[in-house]
Short mmCIF file of C-alpha atoms in Angstrom, two decimals:
data_model
loop_
_atom_site.label_atom_id
_atom_site.label_comp_id
_atom_site.label_asym_id
_atom_site.label_seq_id
_atom_site.Cartn_x
_atom_site.Cartn_y
_atom_site.Cartn_z
CA MET A 1 -11.88 11.27 11.37
CA SER A 2 -12.05 14.00 8.79
CA THR A 3 -13.16 13.35 5.25
CA VAL A 4 -9.80 14.88 4.29
CA LEU A 5 -8.21 11.65 5.53
CA VAL A 6 -10.45 9.75 3.11
CA GLU A 7 -8.84 11.72 0.27
CA PHE A 8 -5.38 10.58 1.40
CA PHE A 9 -6.52 6.97 1.13
CA LYS A 10 -8.20 7.57 -2.23
CA HIS A 11 -4.85 8.90 -3.48
CA ASN A 12 -3.10 5.89 -1.94
CA LEU A 13 -5.35 3.45 -3.78
CA TRP A 14 -5.04 5.39 -7.04
CA ALA A 15 -1.23 5.46 -6.73
CA ASN A 16 -1.08 1.75 -5.96
CA LEU A 17 -3.24 0.88 -8.96
CA ARG A 18 -1.32 3.22 -11.23
CA LEU A 19 1.97 1.64 -10.15
CA LEU A 20 0.51 -1.82 -10.81
CA ASP A 21 -0.54 -0.63 -14.28
CA ALA A 22 3.04 0.46 -14.95
CA CYS A 23 4.41 -2.84 -13.64
CA SER A 24 1.97 -4.91 -15.72
CA THR A 25 4.15 -4.42 -18.80
CA LEU A 26 7.42 -5.39 -17.10
CA SER A 27 9.28 -8.55 -18.00
CA ASP A 28 10.04 -11.20 -15.39
CA GLU A 29 13.61 -9.89 -15.34
CA GLN A 30 12.40 -6.35 -14.61
CA LEU A 31 10.02 -7.59 -11.88
CA SER A 32 13.00 -9.36 -10.31
CA ALA A 33 15.17 -6.22 -10.41
CA SER A 34 16.31 -4.51 -7.24
CA VAL A 35 18.80 -1.87 -6.17
CA PRO A 36 20.72 -1.48 -2.91
CA GLY A 37 18.84 0.37 -0.19
CA THR A 38 15.37 -0.82 -1.20
CA TYR A 39 13.14 -3.50 0.28
CA GLY A 40 13.88 -6.01 -2.48
CA SER A 41 12.81 -6.82 -6.00
CA VAL A 42 9.98 -4.92 -7.66
CA GLY A 43 7.72 -7.98 -7.44
CA ASN A 44 8.54 -8.77 -3.82
CA THR A 45 8.02 -5.15 -2.81
CA LEU A 46 4.60 -5.10 -4.46
CA VAL A 47 3.64 -8.27 -2.58
CA HIS A 48 4.88 -6.68 0.64
CA ILE A 49 2.88 -3.45 0.14
CA PHE A 50 -0.43 -5.24 -0.25
CA GLY A 51 0.31 -7.85 2.41
CA ALA A 52 0.95 -5.04 4.88
CA GLU A 53 -2.18 -3.14 3.83
CA GLY A 54 -4.24 -6.27 4.44
CA ARG A 55 -2.70 -6.63 7.89
CA TYR A 56 -3.45 -2.99 8.77
CA VAL A 57 -7.07 -3.49 7.75
CA SER A 58 -7.45 -6.70 9.74
CA ARG A 59 -5.81 -5.21 12.83
CA ILE A 60 -8.08 -2.16 12.76
CA THR A 61 -11.29 -4.01 11.98
CA SER A 62 -10.96 -7.19 14.03
CA GLY A 63 -7.78 -7.04 16.04
CA GLU A 64 -6.68 -10.20 14.26
CA VAL A 65 -4.09 -10.48 11.56
CA VAL A 66 -5.54 -12.41 8.68
CA ARG A 67 -2.92 -13.71 6.27
CA PRO A 68 -4.84 -15.40 3.48
CA THR A 69 -1.71 -15.50 1.33
CA PRO A 70 1.60 -15.11 3.12
CA GLU A 71 4.23 -12.95 1.50
CA SER A 72 6.55 -15.96 1.49
CA ALA A 73 4.28 -17.57 -1.13
CA GLY A 74 5.97 -15.34 -3.71
CA PHE A 75 4.76 -13.15 -6.54
CA PRO A 76 1.19 -14.12 -7.52
CA GLY A 77 0.98 -11.91 -10.62
CA ILE A 78 -0.19 -8.37 -11.24
CA GLU A 79 -3.90 -9.19 -11.49
CA GLU A 80 -3.95 -10.92 -8.10
CA LEU A 81 -2.06 -7.98 -6.60
CA ARG A 82 -4.55 -5.59 -8.21
CA SER A 83 -7.37 -7.51 -6.53
CA ARG A 84 -5.59 -7.31 -3.16
CA ALA A 85 -4.83 -3.61 -3.66
CA GLN A 86 -8.45 -2.86 -4.51
CA ALA A 87 -9.74 -4.78 -1.47
CA SER A 88 -7.34 -3.29 1.07
CA GLY A 89 -7.49 0.17 -0.50
CA ASN A 90 -11.28 0.32 -0.41
CA ALA A 91 -11.31 -1.00 3.15
CA LEU A 92 -8.82 1.68 4.25
CA ILE A 93 -10.97 4.36 2.60
CA GLU A 94 -14.00 3.10 4.50
CA ILE A 95 -12.07 2.91 7.78
CA ALA A 96 -10.68 6.43 7.29
CA GLY A 97 -14.22 7.73 6.83
CA SER A 98 -15.52 6.26 10.06
CA ALA A 99 -12.56 6.05 12.46
CA GLN A 100 -12.73 8.21 15.57
CA ALA A 101 -9.75 10.11 16.97
CA ALA A 102 -9.88 8.28 20.30
CA GLN A 103 -10.36 4.83 18.73
CA THR A 104 -7.83 2.22 19.76
CA VAL A 105 -7.08 -1.22 18.39
CA ARG A 106 -5.86 -4.26 20.26
CA PHE A 107 -3.94 -7.11 18.68
CA THR A 108 -1.18 -9.59 19.34
CA TYR A 109 2.19 -8.73 17.86
CA GLU A 110 5.11 -11.12 18.27
CA GLY A 111 3.34 -12.80 21.18
CA GLU A 112 2.57 -9.56 23.03
CA GLN A 113 -0.81 -7.88 23.46
CA VAL A 114 -0.61 -4.38 21.96
CA GLU A 115 -3.03 -1.47 22.19
CA LEU A 116 -2.46 1.45 19.82
CA PRO A 117 -4.45 4.38 18.44
CA ALA A 118 -6.17 3.39 15.19
CA SER A 119 -4.86 6.68 13.78
CA LEU A 120 -1.29 5.38 14.15
CA LEU A 121 -2.04 2.38 11.95
CA LEU A 122 -3.68 4.66 9.38
CA VAL A 123 -0.64 6.96 9.35
CA GLN A 124 1.63 3.94 9.01
CA ALA A 125 -0.47 2.53 6.15
CA ILE A 126 0.02 5.73 4.13
CA ASN A 127 3.69 6.07 5.02
CA HIS A 128 4.45 2.42 4.31
CA SER A 129 2.86 2.38 0.87
CA THR A 130 4.41 5.71 -0.11
CA GLU A 131 7.88 4.62 0.98
CA HIS A 132 7.77 1.34 -0.91
CA ARG A 133 6.21 2.84 -4.05
CA SER A 134 9.13 5.26 -4.06
CA GLN A 135 11.59 2.38 -3.75
CA ILE A 136 9.97 0.61 -6.70
CA MET A 137 10.11 3.79 -8.77
CA THR A 138 13.80 4.21 -7.89
CA THR A 139 14.46 0.63 -8.97
CA LEU A 140 12.59 1.14 -12.23
CA THR A 141 14.52 4.33 -12.95
CA GLN A 142 17.86 2.63 -12.21
CA HIS A 143 16.93 -0.12 -14.69
CA GLY A 144 15.94 2.29 -17.47
CA VAL A 145 12.17 2.21 -16.99
CA GLU A 146 10.28 5.50 -16.70
CA PRO A 147 8.11 5.27 -13.56
CA PRO A 148 4.59 6.71 -13.45
CA ASP A 149 3.85 10.09 -11.90
CA LEU A 150 2.14 9.28 -8.60
CA SER A 151 2.07 12.81 -7.25
CA GLY A 152 -0.93 14.48 -5.73
CA TRP A 153 -0.98 16.78 -8.77
CA ALA A 154 -1.24 13.83 -11.16
CA TRP A 155 -3.98 12.25 -9.01
CA HIS A 156 -5.96 15.50 -8.96
CA ASP A 157 -5.68 15.86 -12.72
CA ASP A 158 -6.62 12.22 -13.29
CA VAL A 159 -9.71 12.17 -11.08
CA ASN A 160 -10.95 15.54 -12.31
CA ARG A 161 -10.86 14.73 -16.03
#
């Protein structure tokens, strides 16, 4: 795939880490906050983002879904999530740099064998993280916390300083 796709995943990792930085100063009450129409609490949504990223990576690389820490285990803390974000984010960057347009992945989903284009999982990885980061930022805003700027403009400025 194009190196342009790599830039999308570099932004994704940067945005995830920046959001974790912003959440690192939140109280337990703020991490437990949610608003209607979102996935759930701030903490649970963060766990979900990085659990899903890990699953996308494992499906693309091995066809297996590795769940070293299930989402049901609860919120492990910001530093553990940062470690997961870094691992899955770097893996997605590497995958984006080497994936081929015709590449497919095979895995079992809900007991069924599935074959999909790898590009679909990459698109979903970006969409999924973006959607849930937005939900967290909405929750923060509704609870009086100024969310970070995760725009492409902010990323460009940050990496070109």
